[in-house]
């Protein structure tokens, strides 16, 4: 029996592991007081009772068989009437969504041999049969029930619960709680993921960082952390880190080194304003920055020293001679002379060569008849008594930070950049080469220069055009556009009405009526046009008057000289058209005429009467119909050369009125007669 119980429980646990839920049945008490079977026969010797459980779908009339939800068999739980509270609940697992209703068949059987029979379907061993149908929701609460048969009574309870990883009303939602690298969550009763404290995300795989931690500059792998990315620092990773070794700078983003005021260089370690930061000059001296942490102090009178910290006294002038020691007094100074010298400034030598006054092997020479001496010092020593070691740089102080060097026994000053001269006293003028172009003004600096550029130019040497409109503005009120720098179109001019050209420098006549309501400009142009027309009319009238005058004189000349007019008879002269009928074609004609007093010689160049232009309205009104016909007939002959016309009509003649060859237009007068003779008068 124990082996069978172990097998049943193992089968139940295996089925449960594969299912999504389990139906549990707990038998409390079974009563069979008479120990009878269903057929009324008594059990021999007693009813050894075990149960068969069949779980199936809901049926209106429960029928045996077809345990589609599952079934189970208990071991022998007792004899006749007994209590089975300690036997444990029966488990019927299922691997589908719980439908919410069921049918249940509970059968009590007799085991004659004390163990489960091999043939469990023998109807003679059935003690009782109970058929149940119920509505049941998933939950942890037990439902109590009692079934009363003909001679038995069964008390039991039942419920449906989901397996550990399944949730919901039908145990159809699977949720496996976990707390590892793939997620940190538990499951709700509905099967939803519920993140553990400090985690977020779909599967609670993202840690919640420290509150206030910068999302862009920090991150975390555990709840409550704020691990900064490279280049950032602080509790919330919101403070940038400067570039390593940046001394006097700040940053806005990681690895910057933005120098503070007065500092320069890649690491902001060059003091550009040493005077302001350190105030080295004292006693009212003026400090001047010389770049890269250097400076010079301009001392007030009576002061000296690098920082003007020393007060000049009488002894500063070295008044004592011959090695005398000077001592400043309240009112002057005092010289303590070396042995062999005397005087206020130790200027008198009281020693002779007999006193061996020359030091360091110097050779003594007597002077003034033995009353004085002179020392010839060996190389490297100097002084009246050869008492001083030669320091060539002592008497050659180099200005502006220059360094005195001994090179080949000669003292030279090694000057700093930007200075020259024997003592580095000359500041090199970087503006000497005129580096600034386009009208820029050069400002000399120490070892450098700057250019003050005119409007429209920029760059170190004013070589970049910043605004073409400022450099080459538009004329006559034109509007300049573009030309502002790289990326913009070239400068161009939008000209005012009446002007054109690249810079609006060309004046054009206004031919259109007044636009945009500019009444004043329209009136001015109308006035100008009227004046030009009046002048042209006056010029035309003058030309007509001159032509009539010349024709009148020519007619008088023809009457007096018949030979000059080619033997034309007086009758022919009388038939000439009067001067009032002359037609001025004002045609531009190329005629070369040689006017020689009384004799006319013609050289034909070109003759066209293609068009007829009249410049005077008054003359047009005076034209007669006969004149128009004559002009029309003449225009039909415009393609015929003048020489041919003249040869075919020997009776025609040309009268020429000479005028200036520089005139732009030449007047041609056509004179018709009743007979086949014509006279053409031309003003050249």
XYZ file of C-alpha atoms in Angstrom:
684
model
C 0.000 0.000 0.000
C 2.859 2.361 0.820
C 4.432 1.702 -2.567
C 1.143 2.431 -4.307
C 0.732 5.646 -2.350
C 4.250 6.753 -3.319
C 3.542 6.009 -7.000
C 0.263 7.936 -6.913
C 1.807 10.956 -5.270
C 4.728 10.999 -7.748
C 2.343 10.809 -10.682
C 0.293 13.625 -9.230
C 3.355 15.859 -8.728
C 4.621 15.201 -12.280
C 1.227 16.049 -13.764
C 1.063 19.164 -11.613
C 4.414 20.372 -12.888
C 3.196 20.153 -16.438
C -0.164 21.797 -15.863
C -1.237 25.397 -15.457
C -3.401 24.699 -12.374
C -4.715 22.025 -10.026
C -8.120 20.942 -8.773
C -7.885 20.016 -5.087
C -10.352 17.762 -3.235
C -10.121 17.239 0.518
C -12.247 14.362 1.988
C -13.180 15.082 5.581
C -15.513 12.286 6.701
C -17.233 9.210 5.250
C -20.112 7.406 6.987
C -21.122 3.804 6.227
C -22.535 2.732 9.548
C -23.866 -0.608 8.363
C -20.820 -1.548 6.296
C -22.919 -2.345 3.233
C -22.207 -2.259 -0.458
C -24.441 -0.667 -3.029
C -26.114 -3.986 -3.753
C -27.005 -4.295 -0.072
C -24.483 -6.986 0.719
C -22.235 -6.521 3.723
C -18.538 -6.142 3.303
C -16.444 -9.049 4.525
C -15.179 -8.667 7.094
C -15.509 -4.798 6.889
C -15.679 -2.265 4.114
C -12.079 -1.298 3.415
C -12.923 2.003 1.628
C -10.971 3.901 -1.034
C -12.203 6.527 -3.512
C -12.052 7.090 -7.269
C -12.335 10.718 -8.397
C -13.377 11.714 -11.944
C -13.182 15.411 -12.989
C -14.795 16.415 -16.268
C -16.502 19.248 -18.074
C -19.794 20.677 -16.904
C -22.783 18.493 -17.804
C -26.459 19.114 -17.150
C -26.830 15.399 -16.474
C -23.602 13.937 -15.197
C -22.765 10.671 -16.900
C -20.008 8.247 -15.891
C -16.781 7.973 -17.831
C -14.827 10.492 -19.934
C -12.770 12.129 -17.194
C -11.363 14.698 -19.618
C -10.174 17.092 -16.849
C -8.395 14.284 -14.981
C -8.901 11.539 -12.425
C -7.209 10.003 -9.391
C -7.493 7.081 -6.979
C -6.852 7.199 -3.260
C -5.426 4.447 -1.142
C -7.666 2.758 1.440
C -8.508 5.591 3.801
C -10.568 3.729 6.439
C -13.069 1.004 7.365
C -16.820 1.625 7.149
C -17.250 5.038 8.786
C -14.073 7.127 9.318
C -12.543 10.615 9.340
C -9.901 11.393 6.657
C -8.851 14.926 7.661
C -5.211 14.003 7.953
C -4.996 12.195 4.629
C -4.294 15.372 2.664
C -6.001 16.912 -0.323
C -6.261 15.072 -3.606
C -4.628 16.803 -6.569
C -5.943 16.725 -10.148
C -3.699 18.946 -12.276
C -4.727 20.424 -15.625
C -2.818 22.186 -18.385
C -5.551 24.359 -19.905
C -7.450 27.472 -19.003
C -9.904 26.767 -16.217
C -13.468 27.098 -17.668
C -15.104 28.198 -14.383
C -17.429 25.147 -14.069
C -17.034 21.365 -13.756
C -18.676 17.982 -13.143
C -17.318 15.649 -10.462
C -17.935 11.943 -9.829
C -16.853 10.501 -6.459
C -17.023 6.729 -6.112
C -16.397 4.791 -2.865
C -15.090 1.278 -3.383
C -14.347 -1.744 -1.203
C -10.918 -3.417 -1.280
C -11.393 -6.981 -0.061
C -7.691 -7.661 0.340
C -6.663 -4.450 2.046
C -4.894 -3.121 -1.048
C -6.226 -1.721 -4.272
C -7.757 -4.488 -6.401
C -6.400 -5.374 -9.779
C -9.858 -5.115 -11.286
C -11.284 -1.769 -10.221
C -14.397 -2.014 -12.376
C -16.134 -4.869 -10.460
C -19.597 -3.414 -9.712
C -20.038 -5.797 -6.748
C -17.352 -3.851 -4.855
C -18.972 -0.365 -5.252
C -20.023 1.158 -1.924
C -21.535 4.478 -3.115
C -21.693 6.856 -6.136
C -21.929 10.676 -6.018
C -22.313 12.946 -9.092
C -21.742 16.709 -8.645
C -21.882 19.755 -11.006
C -20.755 23.189 -9.853
C -19.616 26.715 -10.847
C -16.157 27.343 -9.375
C -13.803 30.294 -9.704
C -10.047 30.104 -9.224
C -9.075 31.045 -5.715
C -7.479 29.943 -2.473
C -10.773 29.610 -0.575
C -12.261 26.102 -0.054
C -15.841 25.302 -0.949
C -17.530 22.959 1.566
C -20.027 20.252 0.454
C -21.797 17.130 1.802
C -23.326 14.318 -0.236
C -25.930 11.932 1.361
C -26.662 8.648 -0.309
C -29.003 5.753 0.389
C -26.821 4.317 3.142
C -23.692 6.556 3.103
C -22.747 10.164 3.721
C -19.660 12.037 2.413
C -18.299 15.402 3.695
C -15.587 17.085 1.638
C -14.235 20.454 0.356
C -12.702 21.517 -2.955
C -11.025 24.407 -4.780
C -9.036 25.333 -7.932
C -5.693 27.086 -7.656
C -3.103 28.030 -10.276
C 0.365 26.609 -10.369
C 3.152 28.801 -9.042
C 3.956 30.422 -12.403
C 0.379 30.839 -13.681
C -2.101 33.560 -12.783
C -5.461 34.992 -13.735
C -9.083 33.903 -13.587
C -8.366 30.865 -15.778
C -4.699 30.264 -14.796
C -3.762 31.106 -18.398
C -1.251 33.909 -17.717
C 2.260 32.705 -17.059
C 4.589 34.777 -14.927
C 7.829 33.510 -13.392
C 9.161 35.766 -10.611
C 12.899 36.344 -10.782
C 15.675 38.425 -9.309
C 18.715 38.045 -11.533
C 20.472 39.786 -14.415
C 17.467 39.222 -16.702
C 14.884 40.841 -14.417
C 13.917 41.807 -10.901
C 10.176 41.345 -10.332
C 7.327 39.404 -8.747
C 3.891 38.594 -10.171
C 0.491 39.997 -9.212
C -2.635 37.918 -8.807
C -3.543 38.847 -12.355
C -0.174 37.626 -13.655
C 1.299 41.073 -14.283
C 4.979 41.850 -13.713
C 5.563 43.872 -10.533
C 9.085 45.334 -10.266
C 11.046 44.975 -7.086
C 11.976 48.263 -5.347
C 14.700 50.140 -7.274
C 14.008 48.618 -10.699
C 12.086 49.641 -13.801
C 11.558 48.603 -17.406
C 9.424 46.030 -19.192
C 11.017 43.182 -17.282
C 12.409 45.332 -14.463
C 15.931 45.016 -15.843
C 16.797 48.751 -15.535
C 18.062 50.037 -12.216
C 16.606 53.287 -10.858
C 19.575 55.609 -10.305
C 20.000 58.078 -7.470
C 17.356 60.783 -7.634
C 18.812 63.819 -9.417
C 21.521 61.828 -11.235
C 22.172 63.321 -14.704
C 20.714 61.050 -17.363
C 23.256 62.167 -19.975
C 26.369 62.190 -17.778
C 25.698 59.370 -15.288
C 24.321 55.854 -15.111
C 23.901 53.002 -12.635
C 23.868 49.215 -12.507
C 22.263 48.969 -9.062
C 19.425 50.947 -7.504
C 20.455 54.219 -5.864
C 23.794 54.517 -7.704
C 25.062 57.443 -9.807
C 28.223 56.405 -11.648
C 29.678 59.306 -13.669
C 30.884 58.964 -17.224
C 34.398 60.110 -18.072
C 34.753 63.865 -17.943
C 32.067 64.397 -15.275
C 32.039 64.375 -11.512
C 29.928 65.219 -8.473
C 27.188 63.440 -6.583
C 24.795 63.821 -9.494
C 27.457 63.783 -12.279
C 26.587 67.358 -13.239
C 30.038 68.907 -12.744
C 32.455 68.872 -15.679
C 36.099 67.898 -15.284
C 38.717 70.325 -16.613
C 41.478 69.254 -18.942
C 44.257 67.633 -16.913
C 46.881 70.137 -15.685
C 44.574 73.104 -16.440
C 45.688 75.621 -13.796
C 43.660 78.800 -14.043
C 40.718 77.713 -16.183
C 37.166 76.452 -16.009
C 34.987 74.231 -18.180
C 31.476 74.160 -19.573
C 31.725 70.653 -20.987
C 34.142 67.838 -20.227
C 37.894 68.308 -20.867
C 37.707 72.036 -21.537
C 40.208 74.581 -20.235
C 38.643 78.033 -20.561
C 41.160 80.478 -19.147
C 40.183 82.958 -16.498
C 40.776 86.643 -17.117
C 44.453 87.464 -17.240
C 45.628 83.929 -17.990
C 46.505 82.294 -21.292
C 48.095 79.283 -22.894
C 46.828 75.777 -23.568
C 46.788 74.999 -19.838
C 45.937 78.566 -18.716
C 49.318 78.711 -16.962
C 50.703 81.834 -18.631
C 50.151 84.980 -16.584
C 49.099 87.631 -19.085
C 48.446 90.240 -16.421
C 51.245 89.777 -13.871
C 50.939 93.361 -12.708
C 47.264 93.006 -11.761
C 47.614 89.594 -10.163
C 50.788 90.224 -8.117
C 51.319 94.022 -7.870
C 55.107 93.659 -7.828
C 55.979 97.354 -8.172
C 56.063 99.346 -4.921
C 56.484 102.949 -3.817
C 54.090 104.302 -6.441
C 55.955 102.780 -9.384
C 54.145 102.058 -12.654
C 53.963 98.387 -13.676
C 53.899 97.292 -17.336
C 53.182 93.738 -18.494
C 55.727 92.457 -20.990
C 54.057 89.070 -21.637
C 54.497 85.506 -20.400
C 54.689 86.459 -16.750
C 57.271 89.264 -17.220
C 56.971 92.903 -16.211
C 58.953 96.113 -15.801
C 58.626 98.817 -13.133
C 58.995 102.512 -13.905
C 60.272 104.062 -10.638
C 59.603 107.508 -9.309
C 62.622 109.836 -8.951
C 64.871 108.818 -6.040
C 63.919 105.136 -6.186
C 65.557 102.166 -7.842
C 65.531 98.385 -7.854
C 63.658 95.780 -9.895
C 60.459 96.583 -8.046
C 61.467 100.166 -7.121
C 61.891 98.955 -3.568
C 65.213 100.753 -2.997
C 65.639 104.412 -2.145
C 68.539 106.048 -3.932
C 71.129 107.671 -1.613
C 74.394 109.527 -2.045
C 76.412 106.371 -2.010
C 74.404 104.986 -4.878
C 76.419 107.266 -7.137
C 79.655 105.561 -6.005
C 81.402 108.817 -5.080
C 84.332 107.105 -3.331
C 87.280 106.327 -5.544
C 90.128 103.894 -5.325
C 88.081 101.298 -3.504
C 86.897 103.633 -0.790
C 83.861 102.480 1.192
C 80.932 104.907 1.144
C 78.670 105.409 4.165
C 75.447 107.379 3.943
C 74.962 110.074 6.571
C 71.925 112.126 7.438
C 73.393 115.034 5.562
C 75.659 113.564 2.949
C 78.093 110.674 2.926
C 81.587 109.663 4.096
C 84.316 107.700 2.329
C 86.528 105.262 4.243
C 89.702 105.093 2.134
C 91.935 102.082 1.650
C 95.502 102.186 2.873
C 97.590 104.518 0.734
C 94.707 106.793 -0.278
C 93.260 109.897 1.213
C 90.925 112.717 0.397
C 87.192 113.290 0.556
C 86.666 110.770 -2.225
C 89.916 108.838 -1.608
C 91.216 110.401 -4.741
C 94.754 110.977 -3.449
C 97.294 108.160 -3.466
C 99.738 108.279 -0.604
C 101.449 105.003 -1.417
C 104.563 104.337 -3.540
C 105.919 101.265 -5.201
C 107.999 100.676 -2.110
C 104.761 99.841 -0.321
C 103.978 97.076 -2.864
C 100.516 98.429 -3.461
C 99.740 96.208 -6.484
C 97.781 93.034 -5.683
C 97.513 89.730 -7.519
C 100.967 90.002 -9.012
C 100.451 93.392 -10.518
C 103.577 95.262 -11.637
C 104.140 98.674 -10.006
C 105.441 101.691 -11.898
C 106.493 104.962 -10.192
C 105.097 108.294 -11.300
C 105.580 111.942 -10.429
C 109.145 111.424 -9.386
C 108.334 108.611 -7.045
C 105.440 110.372 -5.303
C 102.799 108.217 -6.936
C 102.544 104.916 -8.759
C 100.633 102.953 -11.329
C 99.823 99.239 -11.248
C 100.003 97.127 -14.384
C 97.425 94.429 -13.599
C 97.598 90.858 -14.834
C 94.857 89.494 -17.066
C 91.528 89.186 -15.256
C 92.110 91.932 -12.708
C 91.537 95.663 -12.638
C 91.456 98.606 -10.267
C 94.035 101.104 -9.061
C 95.814 98.369 -7.139
C 94.631 95.378 -9.247
C 92.293 94.566 -6.411
C 89.176 93.897 -8.511
C 88.445 90.845 -10.595
C 87.264 91.803 -14.089
C 83.510 91.397 -14.588
C 82.819 92.609 -18.067
C 79.096 92.481 -17.644
C 79.069 94.787 -14.638
C 79.472 97.902 -16.709
C 77.111 96.744 -19.451
C 73.602 96.399 -18.004
C 71.169 95.039 -20.592
C 67.772 96.726 -20.740
C 64.304 95.175 -21.210
C 65.240 91.850 -19.661
C 68.305 91.251 -21.869
C 71.030 88.887 -20.668
C 74.700 89.899 -20.633
C 77.050 87.218 -22.030
C 80.816 87.005 -22.458
C 81.559 85.729 -25.937
C 85.203 85.487 -26.966
C 86.152 87.992 -24.299
C 83.611 90.503 -25.607
C 80.522 91.602 -23.705
C 77.310 91.193 -25.648
C 73.623 91.481 -24.687
C 71.268 88.653 -25.696
C 67.953 90.446 -26.205
C 64.452 89.145 -25.682
C 62.164 88.808 -28.678
C 60.990 92.226 -29.850
C 64.100 94.201 -28.760
C 67.447 94.995 -30.358
C 70.380 97.322 -29.925
C 73.703 97.051 -28.091
C 71.896 97.121 -24.741
C 68.491 95.838 -25.974
C 67.213 99.377 -25.549
C 65.486 99.527 -28.947
C 61.962 98.160 -29.342
C 61.717 96.627 -32.815
C 58.997 98.325 -34.831
C 56.972 95.456 -36.335
C 54.984 98.061 -38.273
C 58.018 99.062 -40.331
C 57.087 96.607 -43.073
C 53.561 98.077 -43.408
C 51.819 94.744 -42.867
C 48.347 96.291 -42.711
C 46.677 96.643 -46.125
C 43.418 98.140 -47.401
C 43.994 101.327 -45.395
C 44.524 99.563 -42.033
C 46.469 101.367 -39.282
C 49.332 99.415 -37.675
C 49.812 99.509 -33.883
C 53.244 98.377 -32.698
C 53.367 95.962 -29.763
C 56.164 94.194 -27.961
C 57.243 91.438 -30.351
C 53.953 91.824 -32.233
C 51.602 94.253 -33.956
C 47.873 94.747 -34.463
C 45.922 96.290 -37.334
C 43.013 98.707 -36.902
C 40.983 97.916 -40.023
C 38.647 100.345 -41.847
C 34.954 99.444 -42.089
C 34.309 96.390 -44.242
C 37.729 94.733 -43.688
C 39.037 92.324 -41.060
C 41.738 89.725 -40.380
C 45.179 90.091 -38.873
C 46.387 92.269 -41.792
C 42.964 93.663 -42.865
C 43.146 91.263 -45.799
C 39.646 89.863 -45.446
C 36.588 91.627 -46.842
C 33.883 91.458 -44.169
C 31.305 93.691 -45.833
C 31.645 94.477 -49.540
C 28.831 96.997 -49.249
C 30.972 99.119 -46.885
C 34.028 98.853 -49.145
C 32.266 99.598 -52.456
C 28.926 101.268 -51.690
C 26.286 101.803 -54.354
C 26.033 105.246 -55.984
C 23.038 107.494 -56.587
C 20.985 106.090 -53.686
C 21.307 102.410 -54.722
C 20.705 99.694 -52.126
C 23.585 97.216 -51.582
C 22.762 93.597 -50.721
C 24.876 90.500 -50.005
C 28.659 90.512 -49.654
C 28.515 89.976 -45.870
C 31.165 87.250 -45.728
C 31.701 83.542 -46.451
C 28.568 81.657 -47.415
C 26.709 84.795 -48.653
C 26.215 85.828 -52.320
C 28.461 88.566 -53.767
C 27.463 92.158 -53.191
C 25.035 93.615 -55.720
C 23.245 96.948 -56.124
C 19.519 97.542 -56.442
C 19.476 100.862 -58.340
C 17.069 103.755 -57.949
C 14.793 104.620 -60.915
C 16.757 106.291 -63.687
C 20.117 104.632 -62.894
C 21.772 101.382 -63.894
C 25.202 99.727 -63.939
C 27.096 97.519 -61.500
C 27.223 100.356 -58.928
C 24.282 102.429 -60.258
C 26.749 104.858 -61.839
C 25.021 105.075 -65.273
C 22.183 107.582 -65.763
C 19.265 106.404 -67.922
C 16.296 108.349 -69.274
C 12.978 107.586 -67.668
C 10.552 106.384 -70.393
C 7.820 104.932 -68.239
C 5.099 107.002 -66.609
C 5.248 107.946 -62.964
C 5.334 104.751 -60.890
C 4.437 104.021 -57.295
C 2.829 107.351 -56.882
C 6.049 109.331 -57.308
C 4.318 112.388 -58.791
C 7.239 114.736 -58.245
C 9.782 112.642 -60.248
C 7.256 112.215 -63.116
C 6.747 115.928 -63.286
C 10.489 116.601 -63.429
C 11.008 114.141 -66.301
C 8.038 115.547 -68.197
C 9.507 119.011 -67.849
C 12.914 117.831 -69.096
C 11.327 116.103 -72.104
C 9.343 119.242 -73.012
C 12.463 121.403 -72.800
C 14.427 119.026 -75.049
C 11.598 119.077 -77.603
C 11.476 122.880 -77.654
C 15.240 123.112 -78.167
C 15.072 120.622 -81.055
C 12.239 122.618 -82.654
C 14.219 125.876 -82.428
C 17.277 124.228 -83.982
C 15.145 122.878 -86.845
C 13.588 126.266 -87.533
C 17.043 127.837 -87.627
C 18.239 125.236 -90.107
C 15.228 125.860 -92.370
C 15.846 129.593 -92.237
C 19.496 129.155 -93.173
C 18.564 126.849 -96.042
C 16.067 129.343 -97.469
C 18.634 132.111 -97.196
C 21.260 130.082 -99.076
C 18.743 129.179 -101.802
C 17.796 132.811 -102.280
C 21.450 133.816 -102.660
C 22.066 130.967 -105.096
C 19.116 132.040 -107.222
C 20.536 135.556 -107.473
C 23.918 134.111 -108.419
C 22.318 131.962 -111.136
C 20.587 134.939 -112.712
C 23.836 136.933 -112.931
C 26.017 134.152 -114.273
C 24.417 132.048 -117.013
C 27.602 130.068 -117.696
C 27.891 128.831 -114.198
C 24.335 127.435 -114.363
C 25.129 125.279 -117.407
C 23.560 127.648 -119.988
C 20.122 127.428 -118.550
C 17.798 129.869 -120.310
C 15.902 132.602 -118.600
C 12.723 130.690 -119.285
C 14.033 127.772 -117.356
C 15.020 130.049 -114.490
C 11.541 131.416 -114.365
C 10.116 127.924 -114.060
C 12.032 127.054 -110.880
C 9.857 126.290 -107.907
C 9.785 129.102 -105.413
C 11.682 128.753 -102.223
C 8.442 128.360 -100.271
C 7.852 125.015 -102.015
C 11.189 123.539 -100.970
C 10.935 120.202 -99.084
C 13.501 119.546 -96.372
C 13.834 115.789 -96.061
C 16.385 116.143 -93.199
C 17.735 112.830 -94.523
C 21.181 111.672 -93.434
C 22.917 111.588 -96.832
C 26.521 110.889 -97.614
C 27.461 113.397 -100.304
C 30.935 114.713 -100.790
C 30.763 118.158 -102.335
C 33.604 120.350 -103.437
C 32.361 123.913 -103.179
C 34.594 126.224 -105.197
C 33.269 129.732 -105.360
C 31.229 129.696 -108.588
C 31.969 126.175 -109.906
C 30.378 123.049 -108.409
C 31.948 119.636 -108.790
C 30.005 116.584 -107.413
C 31.489 113.296 -106.234
C 28.668 110.767 -105.650
C 28.941 108.559 -102.561
C 25.473 107.195 -101.782
C 22.020 108.488 -102.252
C 18.926 107.097 -100.542
C 15.488 108.473 -100.254
C 14.056 105.478 -98.422
C 12.379 107.394 -95.674
C 10.945 110.730 -95.202
C 11.418 112.326 -91.822
C 10.093 115.655 -90.915
C 11.090 117.386 -87.677
C 8.582 120.185 -87.844
C 4.838 119.853 -87.580
C 4.386 123.267 -89.136
C 6.232 122.204 -92.324
C 4.086 119.081 -92.623
C 0.932 121.164 -92.576
C 2.236 123.308 -95.474
C 2.891 120.351 -97.774
C 0.690 120.253 -100.815
C -0.638 117.113 -102.486
C 1.618 117.775 -105.468
C 4.681 117.884 -103.211
C 3.771 114.548 -101.659
C 3.397 112.978 -105.083
C 6.763 114.310 -106.136
C 8.450 112.920 -103.018
C 6.791 109.553 -103.572
C 8.037 109.477 -107.215
C 11.528 110.315 -106.030
C 11.442 107.528 -103.410
C 10.661 104.988 -106.154
C 13.985 105.832 -107.739
C 16.005 105.318 -104.477
C 17.575 102.090 -105.678
C 18.988 103.735 -108.787
C 22.459 105.299 -108.384
C 22.617 109.014 -108.445
C 25.105 108.957 -111.307
C 22.642 106.976 -113.449
C 19.809 109.324 -112.662
C 21.929 112.230 -113.623
C 23.099 110.653 -116.867
C 19.611 109.612 -117.956
C 18.243 113.082 -117.270
C 20.827 115.535 -118.463
C 18.381 118.290 -117.932
C 18.423 117.703 -114.142
C 20.884 119.577 -112.046
C 21.953 119.596 -108.409
C 22.321 122.779 -106.478
C 24.451 122.482 -103.369
C 24.436 124.644 -100.290
C 27.725 124.281 -98.459
C 27.705 124.032 -94.697
C 29.850 122.568 -91.974
C 30.938 118.956 -92.562
C 30.580 118.243 -88.833
C 26.812 118.555 -88.812
C 25.005 115.355 -88.004
C 22.223 115.733 -90.550
C 22.333 117.137 -94.126
C 19.279 118.793 -95.631
C 18.320 117.786 -99.208
C 15.952 120.053 -101.148
C 14.133 118.692 -104.214
C 13.055 121.316 -106.774
C 10.578 120.260 -109.456
C 9.699 121.952 -112.761
C 6.836 121.516 -115.236
C 9.168 120.200 -117.863
C 11.476 117.176 -117.306
C 14.122 119.029 -115.374
C 14.862 118.921 -111.592
C 17.236 120.667 -109.307
C 18.464 119.048 -106.064
C 19.844 121.397 -103.505
C 21.889 119.758 -100.786
C 23.203 121.252 -97.561
C 26.470 119.601 -96.735
